[in-house]
Coordinates of N, CA and C in Angstrom, one line a residue:
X1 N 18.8 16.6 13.7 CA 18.3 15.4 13.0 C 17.4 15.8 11.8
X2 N 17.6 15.0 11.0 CA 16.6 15.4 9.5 C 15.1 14.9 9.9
X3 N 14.1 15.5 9.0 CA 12.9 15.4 9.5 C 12.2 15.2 8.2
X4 N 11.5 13.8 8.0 CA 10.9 13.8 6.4 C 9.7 14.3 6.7
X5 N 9.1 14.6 5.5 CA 8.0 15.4 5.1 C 7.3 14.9 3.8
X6 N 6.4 14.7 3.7 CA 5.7 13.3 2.6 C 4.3 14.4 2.2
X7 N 3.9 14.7 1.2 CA 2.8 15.0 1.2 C 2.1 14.7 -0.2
X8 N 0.7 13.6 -0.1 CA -0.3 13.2 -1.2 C -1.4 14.5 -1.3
X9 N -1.3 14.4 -2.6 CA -2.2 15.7 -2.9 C -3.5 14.8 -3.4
X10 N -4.6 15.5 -3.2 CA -5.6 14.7 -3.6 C -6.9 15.7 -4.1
X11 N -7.5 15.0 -5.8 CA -8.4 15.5 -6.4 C -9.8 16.1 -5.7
X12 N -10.4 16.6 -6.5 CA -11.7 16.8 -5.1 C -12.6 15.6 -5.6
X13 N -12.3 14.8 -7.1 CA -13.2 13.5 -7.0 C -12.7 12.1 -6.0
X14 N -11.0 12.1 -5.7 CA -10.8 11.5 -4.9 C -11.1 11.7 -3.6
X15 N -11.2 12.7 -3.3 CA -11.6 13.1 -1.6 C -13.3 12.6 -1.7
X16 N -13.5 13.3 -2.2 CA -15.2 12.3 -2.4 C -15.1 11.4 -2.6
X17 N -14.7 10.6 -3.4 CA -14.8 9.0 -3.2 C -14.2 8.5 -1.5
X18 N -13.2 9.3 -1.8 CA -12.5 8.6 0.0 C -13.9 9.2 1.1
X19 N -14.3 10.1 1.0 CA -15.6 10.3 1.8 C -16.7 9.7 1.7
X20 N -17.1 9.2 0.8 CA -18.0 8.9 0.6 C -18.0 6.9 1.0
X21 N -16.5 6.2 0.6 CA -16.2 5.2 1.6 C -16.3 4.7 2.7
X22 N -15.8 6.2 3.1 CA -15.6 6.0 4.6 C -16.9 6.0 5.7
X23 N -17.8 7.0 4.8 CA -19.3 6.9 5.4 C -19.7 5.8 5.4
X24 N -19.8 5.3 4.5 CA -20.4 4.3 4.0 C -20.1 2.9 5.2
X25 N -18.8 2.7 5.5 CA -17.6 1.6 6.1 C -17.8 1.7 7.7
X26 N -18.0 2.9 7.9 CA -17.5 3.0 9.3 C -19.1 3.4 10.2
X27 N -19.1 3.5 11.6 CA -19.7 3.7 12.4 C -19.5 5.3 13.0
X28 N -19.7 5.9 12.5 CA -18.9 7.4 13.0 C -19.9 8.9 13.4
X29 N -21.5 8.1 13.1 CA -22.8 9.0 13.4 C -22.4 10.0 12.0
X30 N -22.1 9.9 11.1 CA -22.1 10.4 10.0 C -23.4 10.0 8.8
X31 N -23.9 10.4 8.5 CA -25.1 10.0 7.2 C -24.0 9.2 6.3
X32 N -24.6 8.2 6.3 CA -24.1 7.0 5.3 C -24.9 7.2 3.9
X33 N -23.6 7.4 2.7 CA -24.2 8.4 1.8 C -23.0 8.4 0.5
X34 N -23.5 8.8 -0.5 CA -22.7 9.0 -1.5 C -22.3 10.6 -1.3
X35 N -20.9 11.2 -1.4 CA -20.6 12.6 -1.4 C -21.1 12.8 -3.0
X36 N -21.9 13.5 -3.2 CA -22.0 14.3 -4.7 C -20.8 15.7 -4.9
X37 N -21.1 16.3 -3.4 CA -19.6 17.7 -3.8 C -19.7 17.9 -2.6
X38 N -18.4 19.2 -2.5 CA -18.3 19.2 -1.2 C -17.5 21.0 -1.4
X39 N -17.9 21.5 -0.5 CA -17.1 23.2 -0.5 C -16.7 23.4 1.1
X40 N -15.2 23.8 0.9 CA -14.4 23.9 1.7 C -14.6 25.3 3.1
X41 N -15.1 25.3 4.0 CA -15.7 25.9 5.2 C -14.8 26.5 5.6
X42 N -13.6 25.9 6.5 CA -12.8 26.7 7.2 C -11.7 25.5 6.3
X43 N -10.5 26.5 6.7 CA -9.1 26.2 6.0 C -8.4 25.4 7.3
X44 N -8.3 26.3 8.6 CA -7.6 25.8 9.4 C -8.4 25.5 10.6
X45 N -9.0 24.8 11.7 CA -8.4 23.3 11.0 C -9.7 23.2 9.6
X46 N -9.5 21.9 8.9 CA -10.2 22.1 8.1 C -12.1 21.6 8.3
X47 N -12.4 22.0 7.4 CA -13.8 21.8 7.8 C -14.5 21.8 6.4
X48 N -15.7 20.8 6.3 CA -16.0 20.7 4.9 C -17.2 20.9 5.2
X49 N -18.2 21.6 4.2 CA -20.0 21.2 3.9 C -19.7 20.2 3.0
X50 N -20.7 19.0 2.8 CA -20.5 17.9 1.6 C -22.4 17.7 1.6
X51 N -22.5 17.8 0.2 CA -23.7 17.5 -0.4 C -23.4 16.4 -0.5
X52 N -24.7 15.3 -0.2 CA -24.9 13.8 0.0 C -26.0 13.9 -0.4
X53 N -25.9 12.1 -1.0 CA -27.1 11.5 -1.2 C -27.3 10.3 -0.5
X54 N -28.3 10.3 0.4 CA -28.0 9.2 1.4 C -28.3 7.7 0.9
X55 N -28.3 6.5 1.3 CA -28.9 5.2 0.9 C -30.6 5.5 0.8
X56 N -31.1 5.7 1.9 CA -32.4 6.3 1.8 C -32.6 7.6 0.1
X57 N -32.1 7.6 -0.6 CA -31.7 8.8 -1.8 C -32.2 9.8 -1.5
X58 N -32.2 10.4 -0.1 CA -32.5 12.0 0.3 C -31.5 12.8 -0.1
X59 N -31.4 13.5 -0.3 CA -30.0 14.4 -0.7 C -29.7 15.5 0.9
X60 N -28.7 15.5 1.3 CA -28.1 16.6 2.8 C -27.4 17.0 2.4
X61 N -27.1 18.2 3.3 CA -25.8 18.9 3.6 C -25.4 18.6 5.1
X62 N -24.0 18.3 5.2 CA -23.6 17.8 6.5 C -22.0 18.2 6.6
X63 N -21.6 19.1 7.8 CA -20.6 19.7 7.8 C -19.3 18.2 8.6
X64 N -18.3 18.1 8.1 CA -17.4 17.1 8.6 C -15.7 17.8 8.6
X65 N -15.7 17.2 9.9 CA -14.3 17.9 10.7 C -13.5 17.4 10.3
X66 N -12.0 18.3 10.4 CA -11.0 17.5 10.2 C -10.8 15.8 11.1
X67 N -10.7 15.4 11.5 CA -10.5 14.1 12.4 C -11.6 13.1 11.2
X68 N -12.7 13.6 10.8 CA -13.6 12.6 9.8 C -12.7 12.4 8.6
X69 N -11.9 13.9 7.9 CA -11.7 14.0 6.3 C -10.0 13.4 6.5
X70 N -9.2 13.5 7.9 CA -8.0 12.7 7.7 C -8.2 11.3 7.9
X71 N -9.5 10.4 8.9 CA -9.2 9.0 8.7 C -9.8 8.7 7.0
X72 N -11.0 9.3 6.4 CA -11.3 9.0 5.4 C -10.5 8.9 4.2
X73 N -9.0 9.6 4.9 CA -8.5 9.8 3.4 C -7.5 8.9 3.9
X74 N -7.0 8.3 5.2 CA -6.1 7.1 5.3 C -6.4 6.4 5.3
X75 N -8.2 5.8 5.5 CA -8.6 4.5 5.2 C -8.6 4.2 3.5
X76 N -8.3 5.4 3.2 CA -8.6 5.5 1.2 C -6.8 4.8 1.1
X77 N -6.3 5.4 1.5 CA -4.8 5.4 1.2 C -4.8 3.3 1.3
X78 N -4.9 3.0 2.4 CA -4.9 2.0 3.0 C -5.6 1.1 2.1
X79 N -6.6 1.6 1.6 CA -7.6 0.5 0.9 C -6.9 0.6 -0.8
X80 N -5.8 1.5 -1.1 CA -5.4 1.7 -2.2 C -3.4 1.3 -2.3
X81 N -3.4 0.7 -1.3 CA -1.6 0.7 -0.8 C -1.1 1.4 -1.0
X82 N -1.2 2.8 -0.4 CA -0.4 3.7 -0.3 C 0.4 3.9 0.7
X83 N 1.1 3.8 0.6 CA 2.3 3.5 2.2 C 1.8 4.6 3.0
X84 N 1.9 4.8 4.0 CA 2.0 5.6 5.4 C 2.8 5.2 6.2
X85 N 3.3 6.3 7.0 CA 4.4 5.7 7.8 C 3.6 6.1 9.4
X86 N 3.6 5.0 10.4 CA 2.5 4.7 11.3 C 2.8 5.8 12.2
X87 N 3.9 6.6 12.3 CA 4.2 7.0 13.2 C 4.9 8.5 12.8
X88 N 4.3 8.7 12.1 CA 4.3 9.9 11.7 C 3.1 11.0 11.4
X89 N 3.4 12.3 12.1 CA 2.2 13.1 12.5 C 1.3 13.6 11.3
X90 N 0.0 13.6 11.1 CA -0.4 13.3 10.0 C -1.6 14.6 9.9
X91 N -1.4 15.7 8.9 CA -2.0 16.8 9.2 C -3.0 16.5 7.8
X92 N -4.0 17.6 7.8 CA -5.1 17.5 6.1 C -5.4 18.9 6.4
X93 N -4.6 19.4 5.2 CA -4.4 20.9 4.8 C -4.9 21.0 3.5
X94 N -5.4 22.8 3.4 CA -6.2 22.7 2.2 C -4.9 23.5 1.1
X95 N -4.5 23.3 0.1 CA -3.4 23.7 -1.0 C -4.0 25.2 -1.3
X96 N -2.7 25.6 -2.1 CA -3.5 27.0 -3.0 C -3.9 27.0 -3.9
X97 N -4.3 25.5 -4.6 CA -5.0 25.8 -5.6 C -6.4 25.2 -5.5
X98 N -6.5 25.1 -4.3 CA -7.8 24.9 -3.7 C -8.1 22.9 -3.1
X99 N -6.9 22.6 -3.4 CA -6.9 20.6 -3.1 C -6.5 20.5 -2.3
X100 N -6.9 19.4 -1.7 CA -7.0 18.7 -0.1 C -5.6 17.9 -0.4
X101 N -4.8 18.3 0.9 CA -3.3 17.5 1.1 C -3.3 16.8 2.1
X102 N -2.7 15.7 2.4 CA -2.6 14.9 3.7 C -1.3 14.7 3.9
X103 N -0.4 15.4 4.9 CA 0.9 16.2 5.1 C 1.0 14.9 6.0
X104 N 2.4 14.0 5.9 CA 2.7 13.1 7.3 C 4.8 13.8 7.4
X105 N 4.9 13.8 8.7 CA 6.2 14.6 9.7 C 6.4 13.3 9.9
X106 N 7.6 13.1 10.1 CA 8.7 11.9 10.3 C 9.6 12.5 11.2
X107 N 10.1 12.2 12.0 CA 11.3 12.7 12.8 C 11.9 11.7 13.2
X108 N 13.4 12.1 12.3 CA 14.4 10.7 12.9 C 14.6 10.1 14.0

């Protein structure tokens, strides 16, 4: 059986904005905060440091797991109609040119 493979590449201003949303939106014990930048930690799984500026305007550093940087970037998708298919296995890989991918597997 054929097996689709879909993958949105994403800016590192987009991933910040999608991070910085999702802080913002959700309940997740994350500092609720604007992302100012963010450098890439571990590749697999992925793992980010992101420099914040919180609502309080303190500025952090706060490391965020893959499970935080893939709903942030499907609540982004979602809040931007970008299709996803619900049932397809949904990885966030870092590219070779250094950008964040959000990989979804389909199996017929």
């Amino acid at each position: 059986m054929p097996t689709e493979i879909r993958r949105l590449l994403f800016t590192e201003v987009e991933v910040a904005r999608a991070l910085s949303e999702f802080s913002l939106t959700s309940n997740t014990g994350v500092p609720q905060g604007a992302v100012l930048d963010f450098k890439i930690e571990n590749e697999q799984p992925i793992r980010l440091r992101v420099h914040m500026q919180t609502r309080e305007g303190k500025q952090i550093f706060h490391g965020l797991d893959e499970p935080f940087v893939a709903a942030a970037l499907l609540a982004h998708c979602m809040k931007a109609k970008i299709p996803i298919a619900r049932k397809s296995r949904k990885t966030v890989r870092v590219t070779k040119g250094g950008g964040i991918a959000l990989d979804m597997t389909l199996d017929a």
